[in-house]
Amino acid sequence: MQTKHELIPEPIGLDVDTLPRPLNFSELYGNANPVELEIGMGKGTFLTEQAKCRPQVNFFGIEWQRWYWRYASDRLRRNGCTNARTVRAEASFVLQEFVPADSIAVLHIYFPDPWPKARHHKRRLIQEKFMPVVHRVLAPGGRLQVVTDHKGYWEENIGPAVRAAGGFQVVDYNRPGSAGEGEFVGTNFERKYAREGRPFYAIAAVKRTNPGQSICW
Ligand SMILES: C[S@@+](CC[C@H](N)C(=O)[O-])C[C@H]1O[C@@H](n2cnc3c(N)ncnc32)[C@H](O)[C@@H]1O
């Protein structure tokens, strides 16, 4: 893909091969602010808006496609988002190998790839086996937020996996402040699909602080 300017991912974009395992977020950002993580940030619209308007929060983006990772990292750099870091890698791998337990305040997944062909459904990120991975990295009381346009993915995987996951309580979906009027989150894919008139499906769940405990918001 082409851009009018050169894409410079550094210093926002990190090289996964040189990262410590586990990551030390306080050292990485130079502060102990809460960390929010987005999987599959694409062009980085959500991450950039959030990092700009919430400097007291650290943002970490994971994107496995090289061009999108470079584009989003360069965009964050040009916007002066010193509270953001990104890595080009597969998200489950990063969560399991690099992200410390109980370290993430909010995990955002917006318009995850639906892998529509039946023989590819096993590649879908959000399914039963993914939820313990999410549970491990979320801080107690931390939140998972998911939005999709894909009815099949929603009905077959996302809804059932999130509702059935142990150690979570399903709560109201929180519309980020950076979302435009009528938007769920305000990403490129949401805007494209909204123009096509597609319906959207959203869910949020919070990691219980103690087994069996209810969370009041
Ligand atoms: C449909 S796009 C949505 C992009 C953005 N969230 C938006 O709403 O505009 C999904 C993005 O997630 C990335 N992605 C999908 N699965 C991934 C995985 N397992 N690890 C890292 N990135 C992934 C894709 O490369 C793609 O950029």
Short mmCIF file of C-alpha atoms and ligand atoms in Angstrom, two decimals:
data_model
loop_
_atom_site.label_atom_id
_atom_site.label_comp_id
_atom_site.label_asym_id
_atom_site.label_seq_id
_atom_site.Cartn_x
_atom_site.Cartn_y
_atom_site.Cartn_z
CA MET A 1 0.00 0.00 0.00
CA GLN A 2 1.08 3.58 -0.70
CA THR A 3 1.29 6.68 1.48
CA LYS A 4 2.30 10.24 0.60
CA HIS A 5 4.96 10.24 3.30
CA GLU A 6 7.61 7.82 4.53
CA LEU A 7 6.39 5.57 7.37
CA ILE A 8 8.64 5.70 10.43
CA PRO A 9 7.42 3.23 13.08
CA GLU A 10 10.22 3.91 15.60
CA PRO A 11 10.26 4.74 18.47
CA ILE A 12 6.59 3.76 18.99
CA GLY A 13 6.89 0.47 17.08
CA LEU A 14 8.92 -2.14 18.95
CA ASP A 15 10.82 -5.11 17.55
CA VAL A 16 9.29 -8.23 19.07
CA ASP A 17 12.62 -10.07 18.81
CA THR A 18 14.29 -7.67 21.26
CA LEU A 19 11.50 -7.45 23.84
CA PRO A 20 12.03 -8.86 27.34
CA ARG A 21 9.78 -11.72 28.43
CA PRO A 22 7.79 -10.74 30.36
CA LEU A 23 7.47 -7.07 29.48
CA ASN A 24 7.92 -4.57 32.27
CA PHE A 25 5.34 -1.89 31.45
CA SER A 26 6.62 0.57 34.07
CA GLU A 27 10.08 0.45 32.47
CA LEU A 28 8.67 0.55 28.95
CA TYR A 29 6.60 3.71 29.51
CA GLY A 30 8.63 5.25 32.33
CA ASN A 31 5.60 5.40 34.63
CA ALA A 32 3.14 3.15 36.45
CA ASN A 33 -0.01 4.36 34.65
CA PRO A 34 -2.65 1.76 33.71
CA VAL A 35 -2.13 -0.06 30.40
CA GLU A 36 -4.85 -0.57 27.78
CA LEU A 37 -4.13 -2.98 24.94
CA GLU A 38 -5.70 -3.15 21.48
CA ILE A 39 -5.50 -6.26 19.32
CA GLY A 40 -5.59 -5.65 15.56
CA MET A 41 -5.40 -1.85 15.54
CA GLY A 42 -5.30 -1.69 11.72
CA LYS A 43 -4.52 1.93 10.77
CA GLY A 44 -4.56 2.93 14.46
CA THR A 45 -7.52 5.32 14.46
CA PHE A 46 -8.86 4.21 17.85
CA LEU A 47 -5.43 3.92 19.48
CA THR A 48 -4.32 7.36 18.26
CA GLU A 49 -7.50 9.12 19.37
CA GLN A 50 -7.39 7.45 22.76
CA ALA A 51 -3.67 8.03 23.32
CA LYS A 52 -4.11 11.69 22.42
CA CYS A 53 -7.07 12.39 24.69
CA ARG A 54 -5.99 10.17 27.64
CA PRO A 55 -2.30 10.89 28.33
CA GLN A 56 -2.63 9.41 31.83
CA VAL A 57 -3.13 5.95 30.28
CA ASN A 58 -0.50 3.84 28.46
CA PHE A 59 -1.62 2.17 25.22
CA PHE A 60 -0.17 -0.97 23.63
CA GLY A 61 -1.21 -2.07 20.15
CA ILE A 62 -0.67 -5.47 18.52
CA GLU A 63 -1.01 -5.85 14.75
CA TRP A 64 0.39 -8.68 12.68
CA GLN A 65 0.23 -7.10 9.20
CA ARG A 66 3.46 -5.22 8.55
CA TRP A 67 2.04 -2.33 6.54
CA TYR A 68 -0.76 -1.63 9.04
CA TRP A 69 1.68 -1.86 11.96
CA ARG A 70 4.03 0.60 10.26
CA TYR A 71 1.17 2.95 9.36
CA ALA A 72 -0.36 2.96 12.87
CA SER A 73 3.02 3.34 14.60
CA ASP A 74 4.00 6.23 12.32
CA ARG A 75 0.61 7.86 12.92
CA LEU A 76 1.04 7.60 16.70
CA ARG A 77 4.55 9.06 16.39
CA ARG A 78 3.39 11.98 14.23
CA ASN A 79 0.65 12.70 16.79
CA GLY A 80 3.17 12.83 19.63
CA CYS A 81 1.68 9.83 21.45
CA THR A 82 4.58 9.10 23.79
CA ASN A 83 2.17 7.00 25.89
CA ALA A 84 1.78 4.43 23.06
CA ARG A 85 3.83 1.42 21.96
CA THR A 86 3.09 -1.16 19.30
CA VAL A 87 4.41 -4.52 18.21
CA ARG A 88 4.06 -6.47 14.95
CA ALA A 89 3.21 -10.02 15.97
CA GLU A 90 0.39 -12.50 16.47
CA ALA A 91 -1.77 -11.36 19.39
CA SER A 92 -2.23 -14.66 21.31
CA PHE A 93 1.52 -15.21 21.16
CA VAL A 94 2.22 -11.73 22.57
CA LEU A 95 -0.39 -12.09 25.33
CA GLN A 96 0.98 -15.48 26.38
CA GLU A 97 4.70 -14.84 26.03
CA PHE A 98 5.17 -11.15 26.85
CA VAL A 99 2.27 -9.67 28.78
CA PRO A 100 2.52 -10.10 32.56
CA ALA A 101 -0.40 -11.57 34.51
CA ASP A 102 -2.89 -9.06 35.99
CA SER A 103 -1.33 -6.15 34.06
CA ILE A 104 -3.97 -4.87 31.61
CA ALA A 105 -6.78 -2.48 32.56
CA VAL A 106 -8.74 -2.81 29.30
CA LEU A 107 -8.32 -5.16 26.34
CA HIS A 108 -9.91 -3.75 23.19
CA ILE A 109 -10.75 -5.92 20.15
CA TYR A 110 -12.64 -4.07 17.43
CA PHE A 111 -13.73 -5.77 14.22
CA PRO A 112 -11.55 -8.87 14.57
CA ASP A 113 -11.05 -10.82 11.33
CA PRO A 114 -14.16 -13.04 10.97
CA TRP A 115 -12.61 -15.82 8.85
CA PRO A 116 -16.01 -16.43 7.18
CA LYS A 117 -15.25 -19.76 5.45
CA ALA A 118 -16.26 -22.74 7.61
CA ARG A 119 -12.88 -24.41 7.16
CA HIS A 120 -11.20 -21.26 8.55
CA HIS A 121 -13.39 -20.80 11.65
CA LYS A 122 -10.70 -22.41 13.78
CA ARG A 123 -8.50 -19.39 13.01
CA ARG A 124 -10.92 -17.00 14.73
CA LEU A 125 -9.18 -15.24 17.60
CA ILE A 126 -12.11 -15.05 20.00
CA GLN A 127 -13.26 -18.50 20.97
CA GLU A 128 -13.47 -20.58 24.14
CA LYS A 129 -9.72 -21.32 24.36
CA PHE A 130 -8.82 -17.61 24.07
CA MET A 131 -10.72 -16.52 27.18
CA PRO A 132 -8.28 -17.96 29.77
CA VAL A 133 -5.50 -16.08 27.92
CA VAL A 134 -7.50 -12.86 28.33
CA HIS A 135 -8.28 -13.69 31.95
CA ARG A 136 -4.60 -14.11 32.83
CA VAL A 137 -3.49 -10.73 31.49
CA LEU A 138 -6.38 -8.62 32.77
CA ALA A 139 -5.97 -6.94 36.14
CA PRO A 140 -8.68 -7.83 38.68
CA GLY A 141 -11.65 -5.67 37.66
CA GLY A 142 -10.06 -5.23 34.20
CA ARG A 143 -12.32 -5.18 31.17
CA LEU A 144 -12.59 -6.88 27.77
CA GLN A 145 -14.40 -4.92 25.04
CA VAL A 146 -15.34 -6.44 21.67
CA VAL A 147 -17.29 -5.09 18.68
CA THR A 148 -17.96 -6.96 15.44
CA ASP A 149 -20.14 -6.58 12.36
CA HIS A 150 -20.08 -10.32 11.64
CA LYS A 151 -23.25 -12.11 12.73
CA GLY A 152 -21.76 -15.59 12.35
CA TYR A 153 -18.65 -14.81 14.38
CA TRP A 154 -20.84 -13.12 16.99
CA GLU A 155 -23.37 -15.96 17.28
CA GLU A 156 -20.96 -18.87 16.97
CA ASN A 157 -17.93 -17.66 18.91
CA ILE A 158 -17.79 -14.20 20.46
CA GLY A 159 -21.11 -14.14 22.34
CA PRO A 160 -20.94 -17.75 23.62
CA ALA A 161 -17.22 -17.65 24.53
CA VAL A 162 -17.42 -14.39 26.47
CA ARG A 163 -20.67 -15.29 28.27
CA ALA A 164 -19.44 -18.76 29.27
CA ALA A 165 -15.92 -17.76 30.31
CA GLY A 166 -15.01 -18.54 33.90
CA GLY A 167 -13.94 -15.65 36.11
CA PHE A 168 -15.76 -12.96 34.12
CA GLN A 169 -18.94 -11.01 34.54
CA VAL A 170 -20.64 -9.64 31.42
CA VAL A 171 -21.27 -5.89 31.83
CA ASP A 172 -22.56 -3.04 29.69
CA TYR A 173 -20.36 -2.15 26.73
CA ASN A 174 -18.58 1.19 27.32
CA ARG A 175 -18.61 3.52 24.32
CA PRO A 176 -15.18 5.22 24.26
CA GLY A 177 -15.24 9.00 24.52
CA SER A 178 -13.42 9.27 21.18
CA ALA A 179 -16.32 7.57 19.32
CA GLY A 180 -18.31 9.89 17.07
CA GLU A 181 -22.05 10.38 17.35
CA GLY A 182 -23.87 7.07 16.92
CA GLU A 183 -20.61 5.11 16.76
CA PHE A 184 -19.71 2.10 18.90
CA VAL A 185 -15.99 2.84 18.85
CA GLY A 186 -15.03 4.87 15.79
CA THR A 187 -12.56 2.70 13.86
CA ASN A 188 -11.96 2.67 10.10
CA PHE A 189 -13.79 -0.63 9.72
CA GLU A 190 -16.78 0.60 11.72
CA ARG A 191 -17.04 3.70 9.50
CA LYS A 192 -16.76 1.63 6.32
CA TYR A 193 -19.35 -0.92 7.46
CA ALA A 194 -21.70 1.78 8.82
CA ARG A 195 -21.81 3.29 5.30
CA GLU A 196 -22.91 -0.16 4.07
CA GLY A 197 -25.68 -0.17 6.73
CA ARG A 198 -24.38 -3.26 8.54
CA PRO A 199 -25.57 -3.94 12.12
CA PHE A 200 -22.96 -4.18 14.87
CA TYR A 201 -22.68 -6.44 17.93
CA ALA A 202 -20.84 -5.39 21.09
CA ILE A 203 -20.01 -7.10 24.36
CA ALA A 204 -17.95 -6.29 27.44
CA ALA A 205 -16.89 -8.41 30.40
CA VAL A 206 -15.01 -7.67 33.56
CA LYS A 207 -12.57 -9.99 35.33
CA ARG A 208 -13.98 -10.83 38.74
CA THR A 209 -11.83 -9.68 41.60
CA ASN A 210 -12.62 -12.84 43.59
CA PRO A 211 -14.11 -16.11 42.30
CA GLY A 212 -17.89 -15.93 42.53
CA GLN A 213 -17.95 -12.22 43.31
CA SER A 214 -20.32 -9.89 41.45
CA ILE A 215 -19.03 -6.56 40.18
CA CYS A 216 -21.15 -3.43 40.48
CA TRP A 217 -20.53 -0.51 38.11
C1 LIG B 1 -10.86 -6.20 10.21
S1 LIG B 1 -9.38 -5.39 10.69
C2 LIG B 1 -9.94 -4.19 11.89
C3 LIG B 1 -8.93 -3.09 12.11
C4 LIG B 1 -9.36 -2.05 13.16
N1 LIG B 1 -9.53 -2.65 14.46
C5 LIG B 1 -10.63 -1.37 12.72
O1 LIG B 1 -11.69 -1.64 13.32
O2 LIG B 1 -10.59 -0.55 11.77
C6 LIG B 1 -8.63 -6.61 11.76
C7 LIG B 1 -7.17 -6.30 12.02
O3 LIG B 1 -6.67 -7.21 13.00
C8 LIG B 1 -5.41 -7.72 12.57
N2 LIG B 1 -5.33 -9.06 13.18
C9 LIG B 1 -6.21 -10.07 12.99
N3 LIG B 1 -5.88 -11.14 13.72
C10 LIG B 1 -4.75 -10.80 14.40
C11 LIG B 1 -3.91 -11.49 15.31
N4 LIG B 1 -4.19 -12.76 15.68
N5 LIG B 1 -2.84 -10.86 15.81
C12 LIG B 1 -2.56 -9.58 15.43
N6 LIG B 1 -3.32 -8.87 14.57
C13 LIG B 1 -4.40 -9.47 14.06
C14 LIG B 1 -5.50 -7.72 11.07
O4 LIG B 1 -4.22 -7.70 10.46
C15 LIG B 1 -6.30 -6.44 10.80
O5 LIG B 1 -5.47 -5.30 10.67
#
